[in-house]
Coordinates of N, CA and C in Angstrom, one line a residue:
M12 N 22.8 9.5 -72.1 CA 22.7 8.3 -71.8 C 24.1 7.9 -72.5
S13 N 24.7 7.1 -71.9 CA 26.0 6.5 -72.4 C 25.2 5.5 -73.2
E14 N 26.2 5.1 -74.8 CA 26.4 3.6 -75.3 C 27.5 2.9 -74.3
L15 N 26.4 1.5 -74.3 CA 27.3 0.4 -73.3 C 27.8 -0.5 -74.2
R16 N 27.6 -0.6 -75.7 CA 27.7 -1.6 -76.6 C 28.9 -1.6 -77.6
R17 N 29.6 -2.7 -77.5 CA 30.8 -2.6 -78.2 C 30.7 -1.9 -79.6
E18 N 29.6 -2.7 -80.2 CA 29.5 -2.0 -81.8 C 28.7 -1.1 -82.2
T19 N 28.1 -0.5 -82.8 CA 26.4 0.3 -83.3 C 26.1 -0.7 -84.0
R20 N 24.9 -0.6 -83.6 CA 23.8 -1.4 -83.9 C 23.5 -0.6 -85.8
L21 N 23.4 -0.9 -86.3 CA 22.5 -0.8 -88.1 C 21.0 -1.0 -87.7
R22 N 20.1 0.0 -88.2 CA 18.4 -0.4 -88.5 C 18.7 -1.0 -89.5
T23 N 17.8 -2.4 -89.6 CA 17.2 -3.6 -90.0 C 15.8 -3.2 -89.5
F24 N 15.2 -4.0 -90.5 CA 14.2 -4.8 -91.1 C 14.1 -5.9 -91.7
L25 N 14.5 -7.2 -90.6 CA 14.5 -7.9 -91.3 C 13.6 -9.1 -90.4
K26 N 13.4 -10.1 -91.0 CA 12.5 -11.4 -90.4 C 13.6 -12.0 -89.8
G27 N 13.2 -12.5 -88.5 CA 13.5 -13.6 -87.8 C 12.9 -14.7 -87.2
R28 N 13.5 -15.6 -86.7 CA 12.9 -16.1 -86.0 C 13.9 -16.9 -84.7
I29 N 13.5 -17.1 -83.4 CA 14.0 -17.5 -82.3 C 13.9 -18.8 -82.0
I30 N 14.3 -19.8 -81.9 CA 15.0 -21.0 -82.0 C 14.8 -21.6 -80.6
F31 N 14.4 -22.1 -79.4 CA 14.7 -22.4 -78.4 C 13.8 -24.0 -78.1
N32 N 14.5 -24.7 -76.8 CA 13.8 -25.4 -76.8 C 14.0 -26.6 -77.2
N33 N 15.9 -27.0 -77.3 CA 15.8 -27.7 -78.6 C 15.7 -28.1 -79.5
G34 N 14.8 -26.6 -80.8 CA 14.1 -26.8 -81.6 C 12.6 -27.0 -81.6
N35 N 12.6 -27.7 -80.4 CA 11.1 -28.1 -80.3 C 10.3 -27.0 -80.5
S36 N 10.5 -25.3 -80.3 CA 9.9 -24.4 -79.5 C 10.5 -23.2 -81.3
S37 N 9.4 -22.5 -81.2 CA 9.6 -21.2 -82.3 C 8.9 -19.7 -82.1
M38 N 9.4 -18.7 -82.3 CA 8.5 -17.3 -82.9 C 9.3 -16.7 -83.8
D39 N 8.1 -16.2 -84.4 CA 8.8 -14.8 -85.4 C 9.0 -13.6 -85.2
C40 N 9.7 -13.3 -85.6 CA 9.9 -11.4 -84.6 C 11.0 -10.9 -86.2
L41 N 10.7 -9.5 -85.4 CA 11.2 -8.9 -86.5 C 12.6 -8.0 -85.3
I42 N 14.1 -8.0 -86.2 CA 15.4 -7.7 -86.2 C 15.3 -5.6 -86.5
R43 N 14.9 -5.1 -85.7 CA 15.0 -3.1 -86.1 C 16.2 -3.0 -85.7
D44 N 17.1 -3.5 -84.8 CA 18.8 -2.8 -85.3 C 19.6 -4.4 -85.5
L45 N 20.5 -4.2 -85.5 CA 21.7 -5.4 -85.6 C 22.8 -5.1 -86.1
S46 N 23.5 -5.7 -85.3 CA 25.6 -5.6 -85.1 C 26.0 -7.1 -85.2
G47 N 27.2 -6.9 -85.1 CA 28.1 -8.4 -85.3 C 27.9 -8.9 -83.7
S48 N 27.9 -8.5 -82.7 CA 27.8 -8.6 -81.4 C 26.4 -8.6 -81.0
G49 N 24.9 -8.5 -81.2 CA 23.6 -8.4 -81.0 C 22.9 -7.2 -81.9
A50 N 21.5 -7.9 -80.8 CA 20.4 -7.3 -82.3 C 19.3 -6.4 -80.9
R51 N 18.4 -5.8 -81.5 CA 17.5 -5.5 -80.8 C 16.2 -6.0 -81.5
L52 N 15.1 -6.7 -81.3 CA 14.7 -7.4 -81.7 C 12.6 -7.4 -81.5
M53 N 12.1 -7.2 -82.2 CA 10.4 -6.5 -81.7 C 9.5 -8.4 -82.2
L54 N 9.2 -8.7 -81.0 CA 8.1 -9.3 -81.0 C 6.4 -9.1 -80.7
S55 N 5.8 -10.0 -82.1 CA 4.5 -9.7 -81.2 C 3.7 -10.4 -80.7
Q56 N 4.5 -11.1 -80.0 CA 3.5 -11.3 -78.7 C 4.6 -11.7 -77.5
T57 N 3.4 -11.4 -76.5 CA 4.4 -11.3 -75.6 C 4.6 -12.8 -75.1
A58 N 5.5 -13.3 -74.5 CA 5.8 -14.3 -74.2 C 7.1 -14.7 -73.7
T59 N 7.5 -15.9 -72.8 CA 8.3 -15.8 -71.6 C 9.2 -16.7 -72.7
L60 N 10.2 -16.2 -72.8 CA 11.6 -16.7 -73.6 C 13.3 -17.1 -72.4
P61 N 13.7 -18.1 -73.3 CA 14.7 -18.9 -72.0 C 15.6 -17.9 -72.4
D62 N 17.2 -17.2 -71.0 CA 18.4 -16.8 -71.8 C 18.8 -16.8 -72.7
G63 N 18.9 -17.9 -73.0 CA 19.5 -18.1 -74.2 C 18.8 -18.8 -75.4
F64 N 18.9 -19.1 -76.8 CA 18.4 -19.4 -77.9 C 18.8 -19.1 -79.2
D65 N 18.4 -19.8 -80.0 CA 19.0 -19.5 -81.3 C 18.4 -18.3 -81.9
L66 N 18.9 -17.6 -82.9 CA 18.6 -16.7 -84.0 C 18.0 -16.5 -85.2
F67 N 17.4 -17.2 -86.5 CA 17.7 -17.8 -87.4 C 17.4 -16.4 -88.0
I68 N 18.3 -15.8 -89.2 CA 18.0 -14.8 -89.8 C 18.1 -15.6 -91.2
P69 N 17.0 -15.8 -91.6 CA 17.0 -16.4 -93.4 C 17.4 -15.3 -94.6
A70 N 17.1 -13.8 -94.3 CA 18.0 -13.2 -95.7 C 19.3 -13.1 -95.1
K71 N 19.8 -13.9 -94.3 CA 21.3 -13.6 -94.2 C 22.0 -15.4 -94.0
E72 N 20.9 -15.8 -94.0 CA 21.1 -17.4 -94.4 C 22.6 -17.4 -92.9
R73 N 21.9 -17.0 -91.8 CA 23.0 -17.8 -90.5 C 21.7 -17.3 -89.4
T74 N 22.0 -18.6 -88.3 CA 22.0 -18.3 -87.1 C 22.9 -18.0 -86.2
H75 N 22.8 -17.4 -85.2 CA 23.6 -16.5 -83.9 C 22.7 -16.9 -82.5
K76 N 24.1 -17.6 -81.5 CA 23.3 -18.2 -80.3 C 23.5 -16.8 -80.1
A77 N 22.4 -16.6 -79.1 CA 21.6 -15.4 -78.8 C 21.6 -15.5 -77.2
T78 N 21.7 -14.3 -76.3 CA 21.9 -14.1 -75.1 C 20.8 -13.0 -74.4
L79 N 19.8 -13.3 -74.4 CA 18.9 -12.3 -73.7 C 19.3 -11.3 -72.6
R80 N 19.7 -10.0 -72.9 CA 19.7 -8.9 -72.2 C 18.8 -8.3 -71.4
W81 N 18.0 -7.8 -71.8 CA 17.1 -7.3 -71.6 C 15.9 -7.2 -72.5
R82 N 14.5 -6.4 -71.6 CA 13.1 -6.6 -72.3 C 12.3 -6.0 -72.3
K83 N 11.3 -4.9 -72.2 CA 11.0 -3.7 -72.1 C 9.5 -3.6 -73.6
D84 N 8.6 -3.5 -72.7 CA 7.3 -4.4 -73.7 C 6.9 -4.8 -74.6
D85 N 7.6 -4.4 -75.6 CA 7.5 -5.9 -77.2 C 8.4 -5.4 -77.8
S86 N 9.2 -5.0 -77.5 CA 11.4 -5.5 -77.8 C 12.1 -6.0 -76.5
I87 N 13.1 -6.6 -77.3 CA 14.0 -7.8 -76.5 C 15.3 -6.9 -77.1
G88 N 16.8 -7.3 -76.4 CA 17.9 -7.1 -75.9 C 18.3 -7.8 -76.2
V89 N 19.7 -8.5 -77.3 CA 20.6 -9.9 -77.2 C 21.3 -9.4 -77.6
T90 N 22.0 -10.5 -77.3 CA 24.0 -10.5 -77.7 C 23.9 -11.8 -78.6
F91 N 25.2 -11.7 -79.0 CA 25.4 -12.9 -79.8 C 26.7 -13.7 -79.5
A92 N 26.5 -14.9 -79.1 CA 27.7 -15.1 -78.9 C 28.9 -15.6 -79.4
E93 N 30.3 -15.5 -79.7 CA 31.2 -15.3 -80.5 C 31.3 -16.1 -82.0
E94 N 31.1 -16.9 -81.8 CA 31.1 -18.2 -82.9 C 29.3 -18.1 -83.2
L95 N 29.5 -18.1 -84.6 CA 28.5 -17.8 -85.7 C 27.6 -19.2 -86.0
V96 N 27.1 -19.6 -86.2 CA 27.0 -20.7 -86.8 C 25.8 -20.9 -87.7
R97 N 26.5 -21.3 -89.1 CA 25.8 -20.9 -89.9 C 24.8 -22.3 -90.2
A98 N 23.4 -21.9 -91.3 CA 22.6 -22.6 -91.2 C 21.5 -22.1 -92.6
S99 N 21.4 -23.1 -92.9 CA 20.2 -22.5 -94.4 C 18.6 -22.7 -93.6
A100 N 18.4 -23.4 -92.7 CA 17.2 -23.4 -92.3 C 17.5 -23.6 -91.0
P101 N 16.1 -23.2 -90.5 CA 16.2 -24.2 -88.9 C 16.2 -25.0 -88.0
A102 N 16.9 -25.4 -87.1 CA 16.9 -27.1 -86.9 C 16.7 -27.7 -87.9
A103 N 16.5 -27.5 -89.1 CA 16.7 -29.0 -89.7 C 17.4 -29.1 -91.3
A104 N 17.9 -30.4 -91.2 CA 19.1 -30.8 -92.5 C 18.1 -29.8 -93.8
E105 N 19.2 -30.2 -94.9 CA 18.9 -29.9 -96.0 C 17.8 -31.0 -97.0
P106 N 16.9 -30.9 -97.3 CA 16.2 -32.0 -97.6 C 16.1 -32.4 -98.9
S107 N 16.2 -34.0 -98.9 CA 17.0 -35.1 -100.2 C 15.8 -34.6 -100.9
V108 N 16.6 -35.1 -102.3 CA 15.8 -34.9 -103.6 C 14.4 -35.5 -103.7
A109 N 14.4 -36.9 -103.4 CA 13.2 -38.0 -102.7 C 12.1 -36.8 -102.2
A110 N 12.3 -35.9 -101.0 CA 11.6 -35.6 -100.5 C 11.0 -35.1 -100.9
L111 N 11.4 -33.7 -101.6 CA 11.7 -32.7 -102.9 C 10.3 -33.1 -103.2
L112 N 11.0 -34.3 -104.3 CA 10.1 -34.5 -105.8 C 9.2 -35.1 -105.4
A113 N 8.6 -35.9 -103.6 CA 7.4 -35.8 -102.8 C 6.6 -34.5 -102.3
R114 N 7.0 -34.0 -102.3 CA 6.3 -32.2 -101.9 C 5.8 -32.3 -103.1
I115 N 6.2 -32.0 -104.1 CA 5.8 -31.4 -105.5 C 5.0 -32.2 -106.0
H116 N 4.6 -33.9 -105.8 CA 3.8 -34.3 -106.0 C 2.7 -34.1 -105.5
E117 N 3.2 -33.8 -103.8 CA 1.5 -33.2 -103.3 C 1.5 -32.1 -103.7
L118 N 2.0 -31.1 -103.7 CA 1.3 -30.0 -103.9 C 0.7 -30.2 -105.0
E119 N 1.6 -30.1 -106.3 CA 0.8 -30.7 -107.8 C -1.1 -30.9 -107.7
A120 N -0.7 -32.0 -106.6 CA -2.4 -33.2 -106.7 C -2.8 -31.6 -105.9
E121 N -2.1 -31.4 -105.0 CA -3.7 -30.4 -104.5 C -4.3 -29.2 -104.9
N122 N -3.0 -28.8 -106.5 CA -3.1 -27.9 -107.2 C -4.2 -28.4 -107.9
A123 N -4.0 -29.4 -108.9 CA -5.8 -29.9 -109.2 C -6.4 -30.4 -108.9
T124 N -6.7 -30.7 -107.5 CA -7.8 -30.6 -106.6 C -8.6 -29.0 -106.7
L125 N -7.9 -28.0 -106.1 CA -8.4 -26.9 -106.1 C -9.0 -26.4 -108.0
Q126 N -8.3 -26.5 -108.7 CA -8.8 -26.2 -109.9 C -9.8 -26.8 -110.5
R127 N -9.9 -27.8 -109.6 CA -11.4 -28.5 -110.7 C -12.2 -28.0 -109.1
Q128 N -12.2 -28.1 -107.9 CA -13.3 -26.7 -107.4 C -13.6 -25.5 -107.8
L129 N -12.2 -25.3 -108.5 CA -12.9 -23.4 -108.7 C -13.8 -23.8 -110.1
K130 N -13.6 -25.0 -110.6 CA -14.7 -25.0 -112.4 C -15.9 -25.1 -111.9
E131 N -15.9 -26.3 -110.8 CA -17.0 -26.4 -109.6 C -18.5 -25.2 -110.0
A132 N -16.5 -24.2 -109.2 CA -17.6 -23.4 -108.3 C -18.4 -22.4 -109.2
E133 N -17.6 -22.2 -110.3 CA -17.5 -21.0 -111.6 C -19.0 -22.1 -112.1
A134 N -18.9 -23.4 -112.0 CA -20.4 -23.9 -113.3 C -21.5 -23.2 -112.4
M135 N -21.4 -23.7 -111.3 CA -22.6 -23.6 -110.0 C -22.8 -22.0 -110.3
L136 N -21.8 -20.9 -110.5 CA -22.4 -19.8 -110.3 C -22.7 -19.8 -111.7
L137 N -22.5 -19.8 -113.1 CA -23.1 -19.7 -114.3 C -24.5 -19.7 -114.0
E138 N -24.6 -21.3 -113.5 CA -25.9 -21.7 -113.2 C -27.2 -21.0 -112.4
R139 N -26.8 -19.8 -111.7 CA -27.3 -19.6 -110.8 C -27.7 -18.3 -111.6
T140 N -26.7 -17.3 -112.4 CA -27.0 -16.6 -112.9 C -27.7 -16.5 -113.9
A141 N -28.0 -17.9 -114.9 CA -28.6 -18.2 -116.3 C -29.8 -18.5 -116.4

């Protein structure tokens, strides 16, 4: 079988995120082969994908404009548009300091609640065993 790709793809095991529908829809994928011009993706679910979408690769902090070229079982092949879109997160701006502080406060409160519930559960368990 002749090789039709412009570049050799390197085997990878990277997490990816397919983003489409103007950023309103997304799904996780596994990037199994990758080159500068395309990739082979494994999908855990059979889903209908549009012909074009963004592929976000968190490990590389990059988003590629991808075009669906082929599909077989749970694998798809995509090619990338020439331009590379730099992104630190898919379809989201950097969170503000105030938003991060609010999230930290929420998580600290949730952590305190969970610790209290754990202590209550431990006390109930000790009462039952005593």
